[in-house]
Structures are given as structure tokens and as C-alpha cells.
C-alpha positions as MATLAB code, in Angstrom:
seq = 'MTEGEFDAALDDALALANEAVPTGARRDPADGRREPASGPFGPFDPYGVDRPYGGRDAYRASGRDDARRAAPDNESARRADPGNASGTSDTPDAARPAPVDPPAEPLDPAPLAPCPWPTARDLARRAAPGPLPPEKGPLGEALGRTLAAPLAALTDLPSFDTSAMDGWAVSGPGPWQLDAPAAAAGILAGHAPAAPLPDGHAIPIATGARVPAGATAVLRSEHGEVRERSDGRTRLYALRPAPPGQDIRPRGQECRRGDDLLAAGALVTPAVLGLAAAAGYDELTTHPRPRVDVFVLGDELLRHGLPHDGRIRDALGPMLGPWLHALGAEAAAPRHLADDPDTLYEAIAGSRADVVITTGGTAAGPVDHVHPTLRRLGSEELVDGVEVRPGHPMLLARITAHRHLVGLPGNPLAAVSGLLTLAEPLLRTLSARRAPAAYRTPLWSSVHGHPRDTRLVPVGYREDERYGLMAEPLHFHGPAMLRGIAAADALAVIPPGGGDRGTEVDLLELPWPADWSPPAAGQGLTGGAE';
ca = [
      17.193   19.850   31.323;
      13.972   21.137   29.750;
      10.644   19.352   30.179;
      10.803   18.175   26.552;
      14.312   16.774   27.023;
      13.199   15.052   30.226;
      10.182   13.480   28.489;
      12.331   12.260   25.595;
      14.869   10.736   27.973;
      12.073    9.086   29.944;
      10.595    7.599   26.766;
      13.977    6.131   25.810;
      14.465    4.702   29.296;
      11.034    3.086   29.268;
      11.663    1.563   25.856;
      14.873   -0.041   27.094;
      13.359   -1.224   30.378;
      10.947   -3.768   28.932;
      11.725   -7.367   29.781;
      13.194   -9.711   27.165;
      10.768  -12.403   25.997;
      11.074  -14.638   22.900;
       8.850  -13.763   19.978;
       6.160  -16.351   19.236;
       3.950  -17.208   16.327;
       1.373  -14.608   15.521;
      -2.185  -15.879   15.191;
      -5.360  -14.665   13.544;
      -7.169  -12.733   16.288;
     -10.392  -14.528   15.364;
      -8.844  -17.798   16.527;
      -8.080  -16.545   20.019;
     -10.049  -15.647   23.123;
     -10.976  -11.992   23.032;
     -13.765  -10.455   25.003;
     -15.529   -7.094   24.831;
     -13.481   -4.548   26.627;
     -13.752   -2.906   29.997;
     -10.550   -1.098   30.751;
      -8.895    1.495   32.949;
     -10.967    4.264   31.358;
     -14.323    2.516   31.846;
     -16.190    0.646   29.072;
     -13.634    0.796   26.293;
     -14.055    1.389   22.588;
     -10.543    1.924   21.223;
     -11.998    3.854   18.313;
     -13.846    6.366   20.470;
     -17.112    6.265   22.413;
     -18.755    8.661   24.827;
     -17.656    8.334   28.404;
     -17.318   10.720   31.374;
     -14.061   12.583   31.828;
     -12.700   15.005   34.349;
     -12.504   17.957   31.956;
     -11.095   21.330   32.870;
     -11.647   21.063   36.613;
      -9.554   17.928   36.821;
      -6.687   19.597   34.983;
      -6.848   22.708   37.111;
      -6.798   20.572   40.236;
      -3.769   18.707   38.955;
      -1.867   21.916   38.333;
      -1.069   20.854   34.774;
      -2.698   23.851   33.124;
       0.682   25.638   33.423;
       1.780   23.744   30.325;
      -0.856   25.304   28.098;
       0.475   27.561   25.381;
      -0.422   31.225   25.957;
      -2.536   32.740   23.166;
      -1.961   36.252   21.758;
      -3.913   39.012   23.437;
      -5.477   40.561   20.335;
      -6.839   39.440   16.999;
      -4.260   41.316   14.927;
      -1.391   39.669   16.772;
      -3.010   36.247   16.338;
      -3.244   36.653   12.580;
       0.114   38.355   12.131;
       3.343   36.689   11.121;
       4.653   35.264   14.414;
       8.096   36.561   13.607;
       6.877   40.150   13.170;
       6.677   41.947   16.498;
       4.636   44.799   15.049;
       1.732   42.480   14.262;
       1.851   43.264   10.521;
       2.810   41.095    7.563;
       4.956   41.803    4.523;
       2.589   39.788    2.300;
      -0.682   41.564    1.433;
      -3.758   39.798    2.778;
      -5.375   39.886   -0.668;
      -2.503   37.843   -2.091;
      -3.010   35.003    0.350;
      -5.659   32.312   -0.202;
      -8.330   32.131    2.461;
     -10.439   29.274    3.777;
     -13.657   28.640    1.859;
     -15.901   28.503    4.920;
     -16.002   30.733    7.994;
     -14.686   29.234   11.216;
     -17.217   26.938   12.902;
     -18.837   27.474   16.236;
     -17.049   25.517   18.980;
     -18.546   22.069   19.589;
     -17.459   21.911   23.213;
     -14.891   23.809   25.249;
     -11.536   22.206   24.531;
      -9.824   20.726   27.567;
      -6.609   22.252   28.752;
      -3.603   20.698   27.058;
      -2.458   18.048   27.272;
      -5.623   15.966   27.579;
      -6.065   12.255   28.348;
      -5.819    9.865   25.424;
      -9.490    8.695   25.555;
     -10.660   12.304   25.756;
      -8.604   13.243   22.707;
     -10.081   10.375   20.705;
     -13.607   11.315   21.709;
     -13.046   14.955   20.763;
     -11.674   13.881   17.378;
     -14.679   11.649   16.764;
     -17.084   14.511   17.516;
     -15.084   17.264   15.809;
     -16.952   17.026   12.495;
     -20.707   17.717   12.434;
     -21.373   14.422   10.651;
     -20.596   12.380    7.536;
     -19.891   13.985    4.189;
     -23.018   14.439    2.023;
     -24.025   11.311    0.055;
     -23.163   10.955   -3.617;
     -24.545    8.650   -6.310;
     -22.033    7.058   -8.643;
     -21.146    3.944  -10.637;
     -20.505    0.707   -8.778;
     -16.793    0.889   -9.550;
     -16.458    4.157   -7.621;
     -18.170    2.885   -4.460;
     -15.473    0.505   -3.218;
     -14.296    1.446    0.275;
     -17.161    3.879    0.859;
     -20.151    3.370    3.154;
     -23.747    2.982    2.056;
     -25.823    6.108    2.649;
     -29.089    4.150    2.420;
     -30.119    0.519    2.862;
     -29.382   -1.727   -0.099;
     -32.755   -3.146   -1.165;
     -33.078   -5.849   -3.811;
     -34.400   -4.592   -7.130;
     -35.266   -8.128   -8.249;
     -35.745  -11.635   -6.917;
     -32.495  -13.580   -6.540;
     -32.347  -15.759   -8.477;
     -34.862  -14.119  -10.785;
     -35.977  -17.510  -12.168;
     -35.625  -21.193  -11.299;
     -31.988  -22.018  -12.074;
     -30.037  -25.231  -12.525;
     -27.397  -25.614   -9.835;
     -25.511  -28.341  -11.775;
     -24.668  -29.585  -15.238;
     -26.928  -32.522  -16.062;
     -30.477  -33.034  -17.198;
     -33.731  -31.308  -16.331;
     -36.200  -34.125  -15.677;
     -39.975  -34.255  -15.234;
     -41.501  -36.852  -12.941;
     -39.991  -40.207  -11.981;
     -37.516  -41.935  -14.334;
     -36.515  -43.369  -16.583;
     -36.991  -40.427  -18.927;
     -37.188  -40.034  -22.653;
     -34.542  -37.646  -23.927;
     -35.954  -34.885  -26.109;
     -32.512  -34.152  -27.610;
     -29.663  -36.334  -28.843;
     -27.162  -37.326  -26.156;
     -24.527  -35.097  -27.736;
     -26.811  -32.035  -27.892;
     -26.019  -29.026  -25.690;
     -29.595  -28.720  -24.461;
     -30.489  -25.601  -22.436;
     -27.549  -23.250  -21.888;
     -27.153  -20.365  -19.446;
     -28.602  -17.222  -20.937;
     -31.065  -19.106  -23.145;
     -34.746  -19.532  -22.299;
     -36.269  -23.002  -22.750;
     -38.264  -23.326  -25.968;
     -41.206  -25.177  -24.406;
     -42.390  -26.775  -21.162;
     -40.939  -30.197  -20.345;
     -43.557  -32.962  -20.554;
     -43.927  -35.552  -17.818;
     -41.512  -38.465  -18.295;
     -39.125  -36.443  -20.431;
     -35.606  -35.032  -19.867;
     -33.371  -32.505  -21.593;
     -29.666  -31.618  -21.067;
     -29.136  -28.424  -19.044;
     -26.077  -26.364  -18.013;
     -25.292  -24.784  -14.650;
     -27.031  -21.419  -14.358;
     -29.520  -22.129  -17.116;
     -33.203  -21.439  -16.671;
     -35.113  -24.583  -15.669;
     -37.994  -25.240  -18.061;
     -41.570  -25.251  -16.867;
     -42.659  -28.744  -15.904;
     -39.215  -29.864  -14.665;
     -39.248  -31.392  -11.198;
     -35.491  -31.836  -10.593;
     -32.039  -31.686  -12.140;
     -30.160  -34.970  -12.400;
     -26.397  -34.410  -12.239;
     -24.283  -35.608  -15.152;
     -22.421  -38.099  -12.971;
     -25.671  -39.510  -11.601;
     -27.307  -40.388  -14.919;
     -26.765  -42.913  -17.699;
     -28.058  -42.622  -21.290;
     -29.038  -45.854  -23.068;
     -30.159  -46.541  -26.613;
     -33.298  -48.717  -26.879;
     -33.999  -51.271  -29.599;
     -36.802  -49.069  -30.940;
     -34.245  -46.326  -31.625;
     -35.347  -44.059  -28.781;
     -32.887  -42.777  -26.144;
     -33.650  -43.156  -22.464;
     -32.073  -41.573  -19.358;
     -31.705  -43.694  -16.245;
     -30.897  -42.394  -12.729;
     -27.980  -44.020  -10.934;
     -29.128  -42.148   -7.798;
     -32.572  -40.894   -6.822;
     -33.651  -37.455   -8.099;
     -36.232  -36.212   -5.584;
     -38.356  -33.162   -6.461;
     -36.395  -29.907   -6.290;
     -32.952  -31.532   -6.349;
     -30.260  -29.165   -7.684;
     -32.767  -26.459   -8.603;
     -32.230  -22.996   -7.142;
     -35.807  -21.713   -6.879;
     -36.693  -18.153   -7.789;
     -36.259  -15.849   -4.779;
     -34.196  -18.372   -2.811;
     -31.687  -15.670   -1.764;
     -34.037  -12.696   -1.594;
     -37.266  -11.252   -2.885;
     -37.606   -7.906   -4.601;
     -37.691   -5.145   -1.976;
     -35.854   -7.121    0.686;
     -33.219   -5.091    2.597;
     -29.899   -6.764    1.854;
     -27.582   -4.424    3.805;
     -28.193   -1.564    6.228;
     -27.041    2.006    5.732;
     -23.495    2.425    6.996;
     -22.272   -0.897    5.625;
     -18.799   -0.760    4.140;
     -18.763   -1.376    0.390;
     -16.425   -4.320   -0.080;
     -15.807   -6.302   -3.293;
     -18.493   -8.769   -2.152;
     -20.968   -5.900   -1.642;
     -20.287   -4.702   -5.190;
     -21.072   -8.186   -6.466;
     -24.280   -8.376   -4.423;
     -25.396   -4.943   -5.627;
     -24.799   -5.901   -9.247;
     -26.683   -9.186   -8.821;
     -29.561   -7.301   -7.183;
     -29.879   -5.014  -10.209;
     -27.838   -1.910   -9.314;
     -25.774    0.132  -11.756;
     -25.128    2.918   -9.219;
     -24.899    3.215   -5.452;
     -25.513    6.139   -3.111;
     -22.631    6.322   -0.666;
     -20.786    8.693    1.636;
     -17.571    9.667   -0.163;
     -14.130    9.097    1.201;
     -12.843   12.249    2.947;
     -10.239   14.080    0.891;
      -6.933   14.489    2.701;
      -3.917   16.646    1.928;
      -0.645   15.510    3.528;
       2.075   18.100    4.107;
       5.439   16.664    5.152;
       7.475   19.341    6.915;
      11.215   19.460    7.449;
      14.300   20.714    5.633;
      16.211   17.694    6.952;
      14.167   15.127    5.003;
      15.402   13.321    1.904;
      13.063   11.723   -0.621;
      15.656    9.468   -2.243;
      18.886    7.676   -1.442;
      20.775    7.136    1.790;
      20.966    9.548    4.733;
      23.919   11.896    4.563;
      25.239   15.186    5.933;
      22.793   15.242    8.838;
      19.763   14.637    6.614;
      17.471   11.608    6.930;
      15.009    9.771    4.699;
      11.362   10.733    4.856;
       9.539    7.667    6.201;
       6.129    9.304    6.632;
       5.475   10.409    3.052;
       5.451    6.843    1.639;
       3.523    5.483    4.645;
       0.716    7.953    5.280;
      -1.098    7.750    1.925;
      -1.727    3.975    2.016;
      -2.503    4.097    5.734;
      -5.068    6.866    5.220;
      -6.616    4.909    2.358;
      -7.013    1.928    4.689;
      -8.764    4.248    7.154;
     -11.306    5.239    4.487;
      -9.760    8.470    3.156;
      -8.710    9.584   -0.313;
      -5.234   11.035    0.170;
      -3.435   13.131   -2.397;
       0.256   12.544   -3.002;
       2.207   14.023   -0.068;
       3.699   17.480   -0.526;
       7.076   18.215    1.015;
       7.276   21.715    2.430;
      10.270   23.685    3.619;
      10.460   24.914    7.206;
       9.013   28.300    6.299;
       5.931   29.859    7.953;
       4.601   31.553    4.804;
       4.939   28.359    2.769;
       3.003   26.411    5.386;
       0.344   29.121    5.676;
      -0.263   29.235    1.938;
      -0.414   25.421    1.678;
      -2.999   25.071    4.458;
      -5.056   28.104    3.437;
      -5.060   26.968   -0.184;
      -6.068   23.383    0.550;
      -9.653   22.400   -0.211;
      -9.346   18.964    1.363;
     -11.687   17.895    4.139;
      -8.684   17.134    6.371;
      -5.146   18.492    6.280;
      -2.454   16.365    7.905;
       0.936   17.809    8.732;
       3.982   15.941    9.990;
       6.387   17.629   12.365;
       6.350   21.227   13.528;
       3.827   20.664   16.336;
       6.159   21.519   19.234;
       7.558   24.941   20.136;
      11.005   24.884   18.526;
      12.499   27.581   16.278;
      11.155   25.934   13.075;
       7.885   24.558   14.488;
       5.375   26.696   12.621;
       2.114   24.738   12.908;
       0.711   26.482   15.993;
       1.513   30.029   14.788;
       0.041   29.199   11.377;
      -3.207   27.977   12.923;
      -3.473   31.191   14.939;
      -2.761   33.166   11.787;
      -5.637   31.323   10.048;
      -8.005   31.980   12.935;
      -8.406   28.243   13.544;
      -9.882   26.701   16.675;
      -7.564   24.257   18.429;
      -9.596   21.342   19.761;
      -6.702   19.225   21.050;
      -3.268   20.626   21.839;
      -1.183   17.791   23.207;
      -2.278   14.352   24.392;
      -1.197   12.316   27.409;
       0.166    9.467   25.290;
       3.626    8.095   24.518;
       4.856    8.244   21.858;
       3.272   11.224   20.199;
       2.182   13.601   22.948;
       2.741   16.852   20.916;
      -0.035   15.970   18.428;
      -2.872   18.414   17.796;
      -6.315   18.745   16.223;
      -7.734   22.011   14.920;
     -10.903   23.128   13.164;
      -9.905   25.394   10.271;
     -13.484   26.070    9.135;
     -16.851   24.508    9.849;
     -16.105   21.579    7.544;
     -12.320   21.474    7.375;
      -9.911   20.162   10.014;
      -6.195   19.782   10.542;
      -4.410   16.973   12.340;
      -0.854   17.799   13.325;
       1.300   14.685   13.699;
       4.684   14.644   15.429;
       7.678   14.208   13.152;
       9.032   10.968   14.662;
       7.626    8.007   12.693;
       6.067    5.896   15.473;
       4.881    9.048   17.218;
       3.177   10.012   13.962;
       1.459    6.606   13.837;
       0.234    7.250   17.370;
      -1.207   10.589   16.291;
      -2.771    9.040   13.209;
      -4.674    6.436   15.245;
      -5.450    8.809   18.116;
      -6.827   11.812   16.207;
      -7.049   11.182   12.456;
      -8.800    7.797   12.600;
     -11.820    8.908   14.704;
     -12.219   12.090   12.649;
     -12.066   10.234    9.326;
     -14.461    7.593   10.644;
     -17.073   10.262   11.368;
     -16.621   11.944    7.986;
     -16.877    8.657    6.079;
     -19.729    7.258    8.247;
     -17.689    4.138    9.030;
     -18.652    2.051   12.022;
     -16.319    1.709   14.966;
     -14.494   -1.639   15.013;
     -15.266   -3.968   17.875;
     -13.221   -3.334   21.015;
     -11.066   -6.154   22.319;
      -8.972   -6.868   25.374;
      -6.137   -9.377   25.354;
      -3.711  -10.453   28.126;
      -0.110   -9.298   27.886;
       2.473  -11.978   27.134;
       5.075  -10.126   29.166;
       5.159   -7.160   31.488;
       5.331   -3.637   30.070;
       6.601   -0.657   32.011;
       4.208    2.260   32.013;
       4.691    5.992   31.869;
       4.035    7.618   35.269;
       1.076    9.655   33.991;
       0.514    8.971   30.280;
      -1.002    6.168   28.225;
       1.507    4.178   26.154;
       0.820    2.663   22.718;
       3.087   -0.371   22.240;
       3.309   -2.538   19.081;
       2.320   -6.135   19.820;
       2.072   -9.431   17.960;
      -0.444  -12.174   18.730;
       0.809  -15.296   20.471;
      -0.988  -18.404   21.739;
      -0.690  -19.535   25.348;
      -2.106  -22.696   26.986;
      -3.409  -20.788   30.002;
      -4.542  -17.458   28.586;
      -5.284  -18.319   24.949;
      -4.471  -15.494   22.562;
      -2.014  -13.029   24.086;
      -0.396   -9.764   23.029;
       3.378   -9.970   22.928;
       5.120   -6.584   23.172;
       7.576   -6.177   20.313;
      10.987   -4.646   20.448;
      11.976   -1.408   18.677;
       9.106    0.770   19.806;
      10.877    4.081   20.407;
       9.236    7.245   19.015;
      11.533    7.323   15.969;
      11.277    3.582   15.183;
       9.054    1.744   12.713;
      10.603   -1.710   12.989;
       8.205   -2.822   15.715;
       4.997   -1.542   14.122;
       5.987   -3.045   10.759;
       5.762   -6.554   12.289;
       2.822   -5.844   14.614;
      -0.779   -7.026   14.632;
      -1.980   -4.204   16.853;
      -1.031   -1.475   19.295;
      -1.607   -2.312   22.951;
      -3.035    0.504   25.065;
      -0.903    0.482   28.217;
      -2.385    2.606   31.019;
      -0.210    4.750   33.301;
       1.800    2.494   35.566;
       2.124   -0.343   33.031;
       0.933   -3.932   33.170;
       2.234   -7.361   34.202;
       2.064  -10.613   32.281;
      -1.573  -11.732   32.087;
      -2.938   -8.205   32.548;
      -5.686   -7.592   29.996;
      -5.152   -4.494   27.891;
      -7.147   -2.802   25.148;
      -5.989   -3.187   21.559;
      -5.958   -0.921   18.532;
      -5.872   -3.357   15.644;
      -4.175   -2.224   12.454;
      -6.563   -1.475    9.566;
      -5.386   -4.226    7.234;
      -5.035   -8.015    7.310;
      -1.452   -9.197    7.429;
      -0.046  -12.623    6.635;
       2.300  -13.455    9.442;
       5.943  -14.300    8.900;
       8.505  -14.820   11.691;
      10.140  -11.566   12.790;
      13.722  -11.027   11.841;
      16.425  -11.733   14.383;
      16.162   -9.286   17.256;
      12.590   -8.257   16.449;
      11.134   -9.650   19.677;
      12.095   -8.317   23.052;
      14.891  -10.883   23.181;
      18.103  -10.572   21.239;
      18.363   -6.938   20.316;
      18.800   -3.451   21.627;
      16.971   -0.351   20.593;
];
């Protein structure tokens, strides 16, 4: 049995060994007890922070450097077609597209493969030199980007004294003489008052309208009564007191011109767009979303219909685009490529995206062409294998100074693992997004660990009288399965050796809110087999 076959069998055995526990109601994580993390790798940020690691010396001492892939001995062999023993290529170099930028200088020496999961995430976070250059554009194009500069108010908010209610603007104590018939509209939003309001007078006013000079309060419609006097004049009486300032939003109540409303790095949400518009902005300066090309590899993949004749449906193509968008990227429609080295080379070399993501082809099988293609491009491999299950044959490479490639395994859940391990930290740096808060939550039930690798296990939130919010491991979490992650709130980071019920583990929360619905029969660890 090869090492790869042994690892696959071990993964399957671990997936089947988890204890059966009923699935419980999933709760909003904000309702539960979650504390800042401190985990098996030291102070824990699941989205990548600096921390000390063993590096090369630790790997050499462990004897695991034997697994590292040997590199070609000369430059011509590295750039040649891997299937051509002479080191030459049938396709002229001039006919092949080349990267725009020259290869970058190495950031740090890459650790020997495979590297620990926290190390891989930290390397991915630091792989890019910094965020993409800021761009100025219309408000409608800024959604999902991050502010490149503080958002300062261009005007007072509100910019004038405003009525907070429909009713009457009144001056002084009542009763008041009405300056307009009871049926008149009075002062409407968007219309300036014609004249100051004299003491002892009132005039109808609409919500959002500018309060006239001289007004001391706004009396709500339901709190006033209009009466006709015998002399033909109309008077307004208060059914409740109208103290000075009542239901008037004073100028500058929310902010004054020049006030900093949001700091640089804030994510532009729909509410931020509204605030920017109210504060006087037509354009915003933001860091753009990184552009991503997705190449789905594999002759066995179908894009339509049911599996047949040994071929299977492509699950990653439909999933990766929306997932990348949620992570702050702008992903082009996935391209499906045949298992052909020249096709893959031309696709990667011709891409002008900030990040290229491939699925499958990261191992060393007869049709796994990602590693040879990266050598052919002269790329620098930053991560070649990660000590994580599922997904250990993932990789990260620097194609040029400002372009990177993330190689995801072909199995669906393993690809998700690679996406959150390597792509998310890289995209976060490029888009200048802040790292989400790190959380630790107790396990609802015990989880068997890999002897040496971190495990990422789909979990749902569940409430417990003793522990509060807990993470319940979900069933169907094998490398090729998506059923567990589809119903999950997060991925639990299970250290080598596993964890018992009540053991606090770090969480990778999924990048979208999800309305909970009960899992289908067999979804929890009880009542189903993988």
C-alpha cells in the first residue's frame, strides 16, 4: 500500500469512527458563550496571525523532509515539458503566453512540505506584498470592497433642523394660532419654510421637513387637537406637553462636517453605502476585489445531468465562484480544462487574474499536471502540502510578484479545506479585509484526531445547559462529501489526537449568515453511515 493509499484509508476510518450523537438545534453564535481563542498552536486567530513555528529544523528533526518533491537539476529541465526527457518542447516559446511580471523575490524560505496548518495559513496571509492599489469609483461599485481611506463627513448630519414626526411646528407654549387651514399640507420634506414662525403660532409639518426658524418643538399629530373659535380663528391645543426640542432632530445630531465616520479598512456594506450617500459622497476610494480565475481540471467531470460511465458531476465549479465572492474576490466563470499539460500551461500563463485557483491535479499521479506546470512557468512554490485532513495535497505558488496560484485538491470537502486554509488568507491580504474574530467553542461530542495532522470537521451550533453554545460534529465529512458542510455553521479545528466532549476547539466560521433548518434524516452523527 502506498503512502497516499494509506492516508486515504486512514481518513475514511477516522470519518467512520466518530461517535453517534443526535443533531440539535443550531443557534446564532452571537447568542452563545464564545471567548477569544487560545489553542493548541498558541494564541489562535483562525484567519492567520503571526506566531512562532518550528520551521525547517523541526521538519528535518522529524525526518519528514523525505516526502518533499525533488526539483529538476537545471533550469532548462524545469521549464521543459515534463513528459519530454530531452528537456525541449514541441511548442515554440514565442507561441506561448508569458506572465506579465517577472517572478518575485522570495518572502521567506518556504518550509519543507508538508507544513503545519497554522504555518500554511500564515504563509498564505503574507504571500502578497499588500492590498491591491486603491481605486475611486461610483458608490454602486464599492459594495463588498474595503475603504482605502477614512470616511469623513462632507456635511453636517442632518444638515438642518429636521422634523422627526408628522404634526405641527410650534413656537412657545400653547395653545397656538394656526397660520394655515387645518386641511393645508404645511411644510413638506424638500421645501424650505417661507418665513420664521412667530411666538404663539403653529404650522403643519411633515416628517423630514426643515423646521422653520423660531419653532421650539414639533407636536405630533396624535398629540394635538385643532379647534375653531367663535371669532373664526383656528387654535391648536396640546393633549400632551410639548417641551422645547421635542421631535426635532437638530442640525449635526449624527455628525459634524469633517467627522471621521468609518476608519480605513472598513468593509463597504449596504449600510455603509447609505451612510456615504447621506454624508455627501458620490464616489468612494476603495481597495478592489481581487480578480480570480478558476480552472476546474479533470476529464471525468460532467457539467450536466447524472453521473454515468465512470464520470461524475462537477461540484466545485458551481460552488467556488459564490464562495470566493463571499471571501471578497471577483471570480470569473469557472473554466473546465482537460487533463492536458499544455492546456493547463497556456491557461495559467495567459491568465491576468490576481489569483489563479485550480481544482485537482495537485498530487503526483499520471494526470496531475499542476506541479510540472508551475516548474515550467518558473513559479516559486510557497506551500507544497499541508498537515491537514482533508486536503493535505493543497499548494500555494507565486507565479509573479503580484500573481499567485492556489492549487485545491479535487475532492469537494478537501477543496473547501484548501480554500479556507490558503485562498482565504491570501484574498484577505489583497482586499485589505480585516481578520474575523477568533472563537473557541466546546465540542458537543468527542472527535477522533489524526495522529499527526490537524482535522477540519463541519459542525453545527447547539445549546447546552452546562457549556452554553457548543459545536456539534456533523456526519458526512469525508474528503469527497459536501453533505456535512452544506448544513454546517463552521469548521472545527481539531488538533492531532482529537478532542473529547467539552474540549474547546477553534472555529472557522463560514463567510455567510445561514438561516438554520433541521438537518435531514441521517445528517447528524446518529442515524446514517458515510
